[in-house]
XYZ file of C-alpha atoms in Angstrom:
573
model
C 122.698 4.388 186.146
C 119.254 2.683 184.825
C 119.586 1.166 181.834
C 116.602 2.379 181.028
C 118.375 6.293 180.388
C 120.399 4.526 177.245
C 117.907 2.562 175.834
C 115.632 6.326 175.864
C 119.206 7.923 174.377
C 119.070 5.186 171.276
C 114.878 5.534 170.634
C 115.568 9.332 171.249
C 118.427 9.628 168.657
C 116.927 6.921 166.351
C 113.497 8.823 165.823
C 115.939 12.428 165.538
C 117.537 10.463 162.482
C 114.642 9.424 160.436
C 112.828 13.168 161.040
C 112.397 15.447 158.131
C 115.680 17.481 159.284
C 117.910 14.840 158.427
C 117.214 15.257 154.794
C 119.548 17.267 153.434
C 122.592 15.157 154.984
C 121.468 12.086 153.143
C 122.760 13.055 150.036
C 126.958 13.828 151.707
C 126.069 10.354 153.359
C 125.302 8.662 150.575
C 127.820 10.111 148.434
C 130.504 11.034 150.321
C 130.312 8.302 153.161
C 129.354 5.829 151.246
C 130.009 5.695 147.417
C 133.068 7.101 148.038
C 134.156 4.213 150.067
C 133.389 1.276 146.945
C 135.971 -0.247 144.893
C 135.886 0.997 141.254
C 137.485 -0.962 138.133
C 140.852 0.218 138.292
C 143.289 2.692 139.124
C 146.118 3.610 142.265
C 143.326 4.599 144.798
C 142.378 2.207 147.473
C 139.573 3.503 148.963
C 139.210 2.491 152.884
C 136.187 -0.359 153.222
C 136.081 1.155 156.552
C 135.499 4.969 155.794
C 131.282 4.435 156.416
C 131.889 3.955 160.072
C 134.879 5.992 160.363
C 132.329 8.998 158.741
C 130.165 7.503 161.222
C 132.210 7.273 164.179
C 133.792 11.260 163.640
C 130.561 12.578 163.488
C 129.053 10.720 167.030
C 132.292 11.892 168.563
C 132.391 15.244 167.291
C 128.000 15.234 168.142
C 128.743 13.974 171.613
C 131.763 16.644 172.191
C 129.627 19.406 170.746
C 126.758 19.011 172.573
C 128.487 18.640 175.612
C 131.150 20.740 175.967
C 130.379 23.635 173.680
C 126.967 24.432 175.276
C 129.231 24.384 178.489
C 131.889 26.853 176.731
C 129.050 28.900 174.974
C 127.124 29.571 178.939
C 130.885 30.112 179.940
C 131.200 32.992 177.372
C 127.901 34.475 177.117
C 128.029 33.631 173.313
C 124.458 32.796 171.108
C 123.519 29.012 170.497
C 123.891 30.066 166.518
C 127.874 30.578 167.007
C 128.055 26.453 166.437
C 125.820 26.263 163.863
C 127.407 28.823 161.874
C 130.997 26.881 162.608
C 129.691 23.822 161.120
C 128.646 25.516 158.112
C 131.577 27.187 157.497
C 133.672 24.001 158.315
C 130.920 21.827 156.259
C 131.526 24.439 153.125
C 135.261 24.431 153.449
C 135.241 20.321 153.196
C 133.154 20.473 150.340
C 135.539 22.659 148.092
C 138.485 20.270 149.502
C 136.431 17.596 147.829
C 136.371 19.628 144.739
C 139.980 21.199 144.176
C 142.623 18.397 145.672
C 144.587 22.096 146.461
C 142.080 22.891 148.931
C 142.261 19.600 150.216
C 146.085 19.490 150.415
C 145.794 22.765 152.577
C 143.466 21.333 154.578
C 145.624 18.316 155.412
C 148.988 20.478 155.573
C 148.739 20.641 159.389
C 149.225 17.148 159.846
C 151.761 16.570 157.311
C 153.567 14.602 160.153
C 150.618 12.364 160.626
C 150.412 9.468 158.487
C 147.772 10.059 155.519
C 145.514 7.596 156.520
C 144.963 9.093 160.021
C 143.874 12.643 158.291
C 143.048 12.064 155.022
C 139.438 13.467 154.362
C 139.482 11.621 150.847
C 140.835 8.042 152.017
C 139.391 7.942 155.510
C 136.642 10.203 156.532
C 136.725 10.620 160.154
C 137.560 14.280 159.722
C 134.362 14.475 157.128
C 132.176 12.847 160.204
C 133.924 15.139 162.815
C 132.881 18.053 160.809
C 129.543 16.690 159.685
C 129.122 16.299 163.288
C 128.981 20.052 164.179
C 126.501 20.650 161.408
C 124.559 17.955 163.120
C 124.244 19.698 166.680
C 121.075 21.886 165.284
C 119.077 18.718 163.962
C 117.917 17.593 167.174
C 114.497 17.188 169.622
C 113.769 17.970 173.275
C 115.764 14.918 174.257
C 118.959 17.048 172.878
C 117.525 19.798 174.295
C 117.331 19.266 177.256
C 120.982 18.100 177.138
C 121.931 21.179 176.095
C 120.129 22.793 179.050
C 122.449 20.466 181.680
C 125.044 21.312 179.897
C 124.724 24.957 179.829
C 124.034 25.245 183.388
C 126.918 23.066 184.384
C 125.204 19.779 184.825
C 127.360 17.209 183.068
C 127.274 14.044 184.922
C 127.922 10.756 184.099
C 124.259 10.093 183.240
C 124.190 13.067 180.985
C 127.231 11.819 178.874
C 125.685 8.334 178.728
C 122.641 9.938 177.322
C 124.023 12.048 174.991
C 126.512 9.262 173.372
C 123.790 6.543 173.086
C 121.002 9.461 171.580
C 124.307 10.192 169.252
C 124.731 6.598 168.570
C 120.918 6.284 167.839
C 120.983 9.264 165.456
C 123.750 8.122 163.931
C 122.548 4.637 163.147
C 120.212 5.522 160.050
C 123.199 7.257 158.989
C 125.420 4.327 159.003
C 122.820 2.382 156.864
C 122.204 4.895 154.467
C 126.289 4.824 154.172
C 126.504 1.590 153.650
C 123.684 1.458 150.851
C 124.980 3.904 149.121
C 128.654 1.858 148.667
C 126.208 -0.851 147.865
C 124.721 0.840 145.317
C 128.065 2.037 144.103
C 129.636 -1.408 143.839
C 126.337 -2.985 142.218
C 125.843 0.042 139.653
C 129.015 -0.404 136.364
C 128.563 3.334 135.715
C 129.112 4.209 139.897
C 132.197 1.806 139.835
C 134.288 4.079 136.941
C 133.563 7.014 138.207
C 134.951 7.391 141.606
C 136.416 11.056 141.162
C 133.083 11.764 139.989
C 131.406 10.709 143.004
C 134.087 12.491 145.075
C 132.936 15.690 143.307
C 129.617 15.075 143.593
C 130.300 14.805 147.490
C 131.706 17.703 147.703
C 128.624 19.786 146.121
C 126.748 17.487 147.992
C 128.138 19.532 150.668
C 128.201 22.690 149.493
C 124.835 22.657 148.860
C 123.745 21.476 152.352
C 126.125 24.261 153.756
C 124.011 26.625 151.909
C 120.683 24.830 152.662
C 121.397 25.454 156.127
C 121.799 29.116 155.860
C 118.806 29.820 154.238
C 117.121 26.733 156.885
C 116.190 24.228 154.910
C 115.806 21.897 157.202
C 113.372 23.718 159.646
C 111.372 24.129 156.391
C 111.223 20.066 155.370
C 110.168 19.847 158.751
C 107.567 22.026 158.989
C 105.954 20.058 155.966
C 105.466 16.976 158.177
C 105.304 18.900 161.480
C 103.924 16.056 163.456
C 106.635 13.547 162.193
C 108.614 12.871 165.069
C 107.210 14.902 167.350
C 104.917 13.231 170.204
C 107.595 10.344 170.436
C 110.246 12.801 171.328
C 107.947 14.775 173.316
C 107.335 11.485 175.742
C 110.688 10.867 176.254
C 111.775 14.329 176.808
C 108.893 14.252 179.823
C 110.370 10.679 181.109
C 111.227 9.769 184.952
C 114.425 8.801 183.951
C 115.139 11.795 181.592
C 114.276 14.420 184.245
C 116.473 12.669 187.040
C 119.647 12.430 185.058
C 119.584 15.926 183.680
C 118.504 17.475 187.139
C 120.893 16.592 188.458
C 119.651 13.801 190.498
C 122.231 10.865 189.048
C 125.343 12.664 191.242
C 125.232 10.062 193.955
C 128.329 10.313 196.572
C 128.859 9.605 200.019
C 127.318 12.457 201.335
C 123.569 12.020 199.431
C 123.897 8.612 199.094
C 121.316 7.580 201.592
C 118.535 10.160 200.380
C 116.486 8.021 198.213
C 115.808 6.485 201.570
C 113.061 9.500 201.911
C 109.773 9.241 200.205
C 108.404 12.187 198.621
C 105.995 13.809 201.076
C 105.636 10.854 203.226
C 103.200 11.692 206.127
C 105.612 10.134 209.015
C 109.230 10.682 210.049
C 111.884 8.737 208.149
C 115.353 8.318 208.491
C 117.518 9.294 205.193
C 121.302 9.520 206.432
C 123.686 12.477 207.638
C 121.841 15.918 206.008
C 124.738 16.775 202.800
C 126.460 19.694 203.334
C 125.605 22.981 201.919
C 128.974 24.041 199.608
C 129.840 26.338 197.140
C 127.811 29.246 197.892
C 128.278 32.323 196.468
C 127.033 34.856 199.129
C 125.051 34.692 202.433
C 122.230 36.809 203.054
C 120.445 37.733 206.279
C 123.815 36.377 208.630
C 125.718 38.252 210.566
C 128.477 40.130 208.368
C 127.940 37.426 205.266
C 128.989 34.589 207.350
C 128.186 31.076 206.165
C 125.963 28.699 207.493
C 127.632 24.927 208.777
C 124.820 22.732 209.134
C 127.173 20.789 212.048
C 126.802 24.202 214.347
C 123.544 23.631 213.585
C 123.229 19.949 215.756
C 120.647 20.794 218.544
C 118.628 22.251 216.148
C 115.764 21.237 213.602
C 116.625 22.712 210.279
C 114.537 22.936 207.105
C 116.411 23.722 204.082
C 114.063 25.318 201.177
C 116.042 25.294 197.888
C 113.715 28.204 195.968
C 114.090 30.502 192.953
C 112.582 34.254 193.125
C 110.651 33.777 190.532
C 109.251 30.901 190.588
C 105.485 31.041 190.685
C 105.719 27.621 192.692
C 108.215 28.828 194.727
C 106.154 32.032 195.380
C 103.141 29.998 196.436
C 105.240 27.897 198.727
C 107.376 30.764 200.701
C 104.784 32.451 202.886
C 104.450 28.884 204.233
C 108.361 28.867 205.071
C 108.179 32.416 206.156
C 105.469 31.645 208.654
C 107.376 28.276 209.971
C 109.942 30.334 210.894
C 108.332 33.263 212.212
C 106.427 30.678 214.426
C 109.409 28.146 215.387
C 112.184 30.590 215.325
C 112.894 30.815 219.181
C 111.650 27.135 219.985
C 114.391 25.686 217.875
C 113.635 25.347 214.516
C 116.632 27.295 211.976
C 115.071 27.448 208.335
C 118.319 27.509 205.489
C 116.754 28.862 202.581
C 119.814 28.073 199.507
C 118.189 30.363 196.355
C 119.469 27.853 192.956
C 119.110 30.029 190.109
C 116.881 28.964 186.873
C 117.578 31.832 185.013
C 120.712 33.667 184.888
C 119.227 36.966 185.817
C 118.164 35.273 188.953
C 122.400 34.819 189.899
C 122.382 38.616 190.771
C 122.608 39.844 194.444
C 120.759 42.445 194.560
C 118.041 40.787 192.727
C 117.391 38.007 195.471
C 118.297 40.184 197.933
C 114.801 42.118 196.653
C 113.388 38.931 196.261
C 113.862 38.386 199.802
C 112.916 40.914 201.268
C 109.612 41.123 198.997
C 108.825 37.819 200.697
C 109.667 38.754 203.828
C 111.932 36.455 204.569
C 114.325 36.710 207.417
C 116.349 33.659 207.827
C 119.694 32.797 205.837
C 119.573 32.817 202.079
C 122.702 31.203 200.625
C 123.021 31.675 197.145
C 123.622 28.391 195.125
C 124.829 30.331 191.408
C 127.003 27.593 190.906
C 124.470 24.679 192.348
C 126.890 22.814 194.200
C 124.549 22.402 196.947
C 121.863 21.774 194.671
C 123.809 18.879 193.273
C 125.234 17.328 196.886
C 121.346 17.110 197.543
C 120.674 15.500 194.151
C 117.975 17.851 193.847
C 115.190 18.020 191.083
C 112.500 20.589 192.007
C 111.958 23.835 192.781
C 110.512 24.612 195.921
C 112.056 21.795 197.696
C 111.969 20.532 201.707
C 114.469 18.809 203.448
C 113.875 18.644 207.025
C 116.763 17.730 209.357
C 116.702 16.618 212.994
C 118.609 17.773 215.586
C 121.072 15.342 214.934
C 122.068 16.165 211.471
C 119.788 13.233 210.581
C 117.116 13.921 206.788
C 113.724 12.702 208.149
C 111.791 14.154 205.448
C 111.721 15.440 201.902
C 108.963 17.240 200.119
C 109.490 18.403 196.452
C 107.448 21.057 194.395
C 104.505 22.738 196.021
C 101.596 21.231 198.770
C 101.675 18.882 201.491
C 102.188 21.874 204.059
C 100.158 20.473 206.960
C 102.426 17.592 206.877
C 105.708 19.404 206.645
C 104.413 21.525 210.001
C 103.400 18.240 211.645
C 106.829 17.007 211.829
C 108.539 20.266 212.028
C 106.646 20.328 215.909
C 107.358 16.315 215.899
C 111.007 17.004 215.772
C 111.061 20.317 217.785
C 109.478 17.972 220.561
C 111.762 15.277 219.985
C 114.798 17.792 220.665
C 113.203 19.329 223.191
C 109.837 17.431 225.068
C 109.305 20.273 227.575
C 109.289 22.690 224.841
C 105.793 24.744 224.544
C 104.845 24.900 220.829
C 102.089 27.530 220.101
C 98.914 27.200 217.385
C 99.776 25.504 214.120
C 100.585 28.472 211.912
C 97.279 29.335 209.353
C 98.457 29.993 206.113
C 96.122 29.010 203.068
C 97.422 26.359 200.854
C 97.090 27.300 197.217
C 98.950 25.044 195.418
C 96.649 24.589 191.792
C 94.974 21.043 191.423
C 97.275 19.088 188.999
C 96.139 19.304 185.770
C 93.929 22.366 186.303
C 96.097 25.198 185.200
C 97.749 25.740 181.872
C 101.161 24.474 182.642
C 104.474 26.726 182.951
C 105.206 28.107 179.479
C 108.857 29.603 179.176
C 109.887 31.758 176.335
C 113.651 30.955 176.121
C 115.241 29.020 174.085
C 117.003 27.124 176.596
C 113.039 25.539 178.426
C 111.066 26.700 175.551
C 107.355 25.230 176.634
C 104.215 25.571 174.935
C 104.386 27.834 172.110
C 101.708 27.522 169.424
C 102.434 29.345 167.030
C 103.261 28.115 163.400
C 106.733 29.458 163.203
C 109.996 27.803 163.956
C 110.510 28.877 167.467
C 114.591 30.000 166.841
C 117.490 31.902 167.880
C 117.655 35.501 166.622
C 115.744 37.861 165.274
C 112.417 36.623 163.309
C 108.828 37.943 162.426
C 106.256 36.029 163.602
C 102.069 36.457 163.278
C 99.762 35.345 165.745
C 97.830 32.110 164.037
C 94.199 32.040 163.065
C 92.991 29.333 166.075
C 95.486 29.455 168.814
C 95.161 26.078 170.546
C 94.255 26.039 174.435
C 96.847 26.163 177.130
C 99.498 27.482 174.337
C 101.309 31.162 173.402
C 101.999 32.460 170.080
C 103.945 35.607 169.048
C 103.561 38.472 166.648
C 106.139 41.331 165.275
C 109.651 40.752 165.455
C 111.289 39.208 168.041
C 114.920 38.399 169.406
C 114.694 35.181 171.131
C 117.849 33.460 173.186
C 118.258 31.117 175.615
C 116.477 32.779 178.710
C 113.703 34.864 177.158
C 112.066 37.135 174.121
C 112.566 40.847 173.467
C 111.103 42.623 171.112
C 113.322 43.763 168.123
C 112.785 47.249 166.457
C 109.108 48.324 167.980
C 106.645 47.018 169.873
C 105.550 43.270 169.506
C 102.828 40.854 171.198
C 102.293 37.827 173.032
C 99.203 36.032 172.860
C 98.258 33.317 175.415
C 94.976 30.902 175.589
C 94.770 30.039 179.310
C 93.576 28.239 181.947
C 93.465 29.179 185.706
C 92.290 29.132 188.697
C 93.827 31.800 190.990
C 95.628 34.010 188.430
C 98.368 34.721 185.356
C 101.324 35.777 185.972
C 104.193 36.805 183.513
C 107.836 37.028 184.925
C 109.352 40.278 182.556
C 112.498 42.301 183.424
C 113.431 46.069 181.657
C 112.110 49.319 181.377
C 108.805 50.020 179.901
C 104.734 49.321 179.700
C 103.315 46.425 178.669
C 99.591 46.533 177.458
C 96.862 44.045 178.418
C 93.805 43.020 176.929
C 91.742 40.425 178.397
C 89.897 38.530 175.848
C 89.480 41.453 173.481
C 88.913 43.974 176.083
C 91.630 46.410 177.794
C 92.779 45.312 181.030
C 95.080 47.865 181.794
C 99.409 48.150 182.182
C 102.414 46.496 183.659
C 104.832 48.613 184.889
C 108.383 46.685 184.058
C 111.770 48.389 185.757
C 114.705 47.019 186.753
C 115.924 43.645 187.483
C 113.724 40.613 186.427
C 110.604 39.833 188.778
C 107.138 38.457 188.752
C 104.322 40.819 188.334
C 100.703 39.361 188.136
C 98.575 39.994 184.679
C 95.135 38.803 185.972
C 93.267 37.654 189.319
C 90.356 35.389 188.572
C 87.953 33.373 191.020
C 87.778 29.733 190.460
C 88.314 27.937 187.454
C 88.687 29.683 183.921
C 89.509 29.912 180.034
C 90.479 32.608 178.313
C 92.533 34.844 175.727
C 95.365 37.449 177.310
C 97.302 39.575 174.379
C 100.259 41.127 175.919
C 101.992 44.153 173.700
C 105.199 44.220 175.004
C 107.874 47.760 174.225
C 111.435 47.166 172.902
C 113.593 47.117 176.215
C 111.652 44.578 177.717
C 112.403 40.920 177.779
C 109.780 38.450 179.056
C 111.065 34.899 180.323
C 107.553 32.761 181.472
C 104.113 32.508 182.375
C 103.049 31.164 185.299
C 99.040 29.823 186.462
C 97.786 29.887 189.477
């Protein structure tokens, strides 16, 4: 682990707790974490001189427990990111009467009447307050949570992803701790603070109360949409970090197996050596073997072997296949077995019979393992979809490519190694297939609708779970998407809610636009201001293409889009 990932978790989490949406906790802080915890001029109560960092301390454990394994439990149970938010509220509101009416309170602590007072007590102590604030927390977050959310969801906890989460908790919670402690400060310092300690107690408890009910009616989305530009192009940079990406793609897993991987440059143009290929575990179903039978890569030895990790609908991956395809149309019988192990994105994409379509849309022949779980994904430390990893016919990695391009190359040492295995072996033409992988940079970049990779929208909105109305804006910035109507919005797409709604998208491409949409109905297409004709949506998930264009070019696609139809991203070719 770099340290590099926790000192990005603290800036990350520091910058989260001095946005706008941190607001309307400063007042429980203050109050309730920290006045709460001065001495006053008299009376039985001792309040604890550590409850500031105990408040502290509960709410970075319950944050880092949250994050983690709820989003895990929440993908587990096909329940809506809003079912923790609306716990914390309704745990945050209950608190807040305890504060007011010691009955509540005494109810509250009744279930650990065994337990020493000190250990529970939400009055004395105020770990429980910080475990609880904790949950409420969850929501106020950037892409650096985000994207945390998104490993966890998918299964992806790994040791990097914890350390990232508790050190972006720890940064997030450090403006806390210093509000806490100036607010005791305050209260020791101010006569009229010190005398009124049940006072303050009460005060906490509205304190909560009324953030409980701030939160319902979003509060905080609103204070930050009155400085929108706050926080945001700090956590924007980290979210797009090196260090960011490997951890939460997986790429951190290290064991014996992978170990020796990073010995392979990305796309290097000659043969390297990169230890024992991993095995391929943990898939779900075989396709295109005989009677469903799994694939060993050590029956394999004798053999080159390319294994393709791909998604259906990936545009990239969709680009990158009819190079495969032809590899092993050409190669097939002079030694070369491609392994092509299909790791899901979206959960639609976990389906059978969808990749099995897929598939056979692509005309692929060879194996297709299915990876739903992405255990092989992770024993290759993968990051990318498309991605190479060519194997010699002695189980040896000699080369890796990730994301699209660099085909010549690839075919260069697939006929090295074939000729390595086998010198008398007669290779035919190098296979012709016309590399259109988009210049960097010259193609509005992936935008995905969900909540989950949410990428590019423009409009002026909060982008959030459920059901909203939303109006296209007046100057929709380039390379961005906005939304009008009402909309439904979770973590793997849009659908409209009620009647039809529309997408609008200012793009740039080179090739074409493509829209991945799954459903029954029509979606309409106008082409800056002018019709453009239908999509035809049925069935499972899939790519369809919106518009062809020749060379490089701007412009303005408005998609109406019928209730029953959910679209998930927008690719540029």
């Amino acid at each position: 682990m770099d340290i590099s990932l926790v000192l990005i978790g603290l800036l990350g989490g520091l910058v989260t707790g001095i946005s706008p949406c941190i607001l309307p906790v400063l007042p429980v802080i203050f109050l309730s974490g920290g006045a709460q915890s001065a001495r006053g001029d008299g009376g039985s109560a001792s309040p604890s001189r550590w409850r500031p960092f105990l408040v502290i301390a509960g709410l970075v454990l319950s944050f880092t427990l949250v994050t983690l394994l709820g989003s895990v439990l929440l993908s587990l149970l096909g329940l809506p990111q809003d079912v923790l938010r609306w716990a914390g509220i309704i745990v945050l509101a209950v608190i807040g009467v305890g504060l007011i009416v010691p009955g509540v309170q005494h109810l509250l602590e009744k279930p650990f009447s065994r337990i020493p007072q000190k250990a529970v007590g939400v009055e004395r102590n105020g770990f429980v307050l910080g475990f609880a604030l904790g949950a409420v927390y969850v929501p106020c977050a950037g892409p650096v949570l985000a994207a945390i959310t998104v490993a966890g969801a998918t299964g992806r906890v790994g040791i990097d992803t914890v350390v990232l989460t508790v050190s972006f908790a720890l940064g997030a919670a450090a403006p806390l701790l210093v509000f806490a402690l100036a607010g005791r400060a305050v209260a020791e310092r101010v006569k009229s603070f010190r005398r009124r300690q049940r006072g303050i107690r009460i005060a906490g408890g509205v304190a909560m109360l009324a953030l409980a009910v701030g939160l319902v009616f979003d509060v905080p989305a609103a204070l930050q949409r009155l400085v929108p530009d706050y926080t945001s192009t700090l956590q924007e940079q980290l979210a797009e970090s090196d260090q960011v990406r490997d951890a939460l793609d997986l790429g951190g897993l290290v064991n014996e197996q992978n170990k020796d991987l990073d010995k392979c440059s990305n796309g290097a143009t000659e043969l390297e050596s990169c230890g024992t290929a991993p095995d391929i575990r943990g898939i779900d179903t075989w396709l295109n073997t005989p009677g469903g039978s799994g694939i060993d890569l050590a029956e394999l030895r004798g053999q080159v072997v390319l294994v393709d990790f791909w998604a259906y609908s990936c545009i990239n991956c969709q680009r990158s296949l009819p190079h495969v395809v032809a590899w092993d149309e050409a190669y097939r019988d002079l030694g070369l077995q491609v392994v092509g192990i299909h790791s899901p994105e979206y959960a639609f994409e976990k389906g059978t019979r969808n990749v099995a379509q897929g598939a056979a849309k692509f005309g692929i022949e060879y194996p297709v393992g299915l990876d739903n779980s992405l255990s092989t994904w992770t024993n290759y430390r993968n990051r990318y979809w498309p991605a190479h990893y060519l194997i010699d016919a002695e189980g040896v990695v000699r080369h890796v490519k990730f994301g699209e391009g660099g085909y010549a190359t690839t075919e260069k040492l697939i006929r090295e190694l074939l000729t390595d295995a086998d010198p008398d072996v007669q290779l035919p033409e190098a296979t012709d297939v016309a590399d259109d992988t988009p210049e960097v940079g010259a193609t509005t970049p992936e935008s995905y609708l969900g909540l989950g990779k949410e990428v590019n929208f423009g409009g002026a909105e909060e982008y959030r779970s459920g059901t909203s109305s939303y109006r296209f804006p007046d100057d929709l910035a380039r390379d961005t998407f906005a939304l009008d109507g009402a909309w439904t919005l979770d973590f793997q797409g849009a659908t409209p809610s009620g009647r039809d709604a529309s997408i609008r998208l200012a793009f740039t491409a080179t090739q074409e636009v493509r829209v991945v949409a799954g459903g029954t109905g029509t979606i309409r297409v106008r082409v800056d201001g002018s019709d453009a004709g239908s999509i035809e949506v049925a069935g499972a998930p899939d790519s369809s293409q919106i518009l062809a264009v020749d060379g490089p070019t701007v412009g303005e696609i408005e998609l109406t889009v019928p209730r029953g139809v959910t679209v998930y991203s927008f690719t540029f070719g």
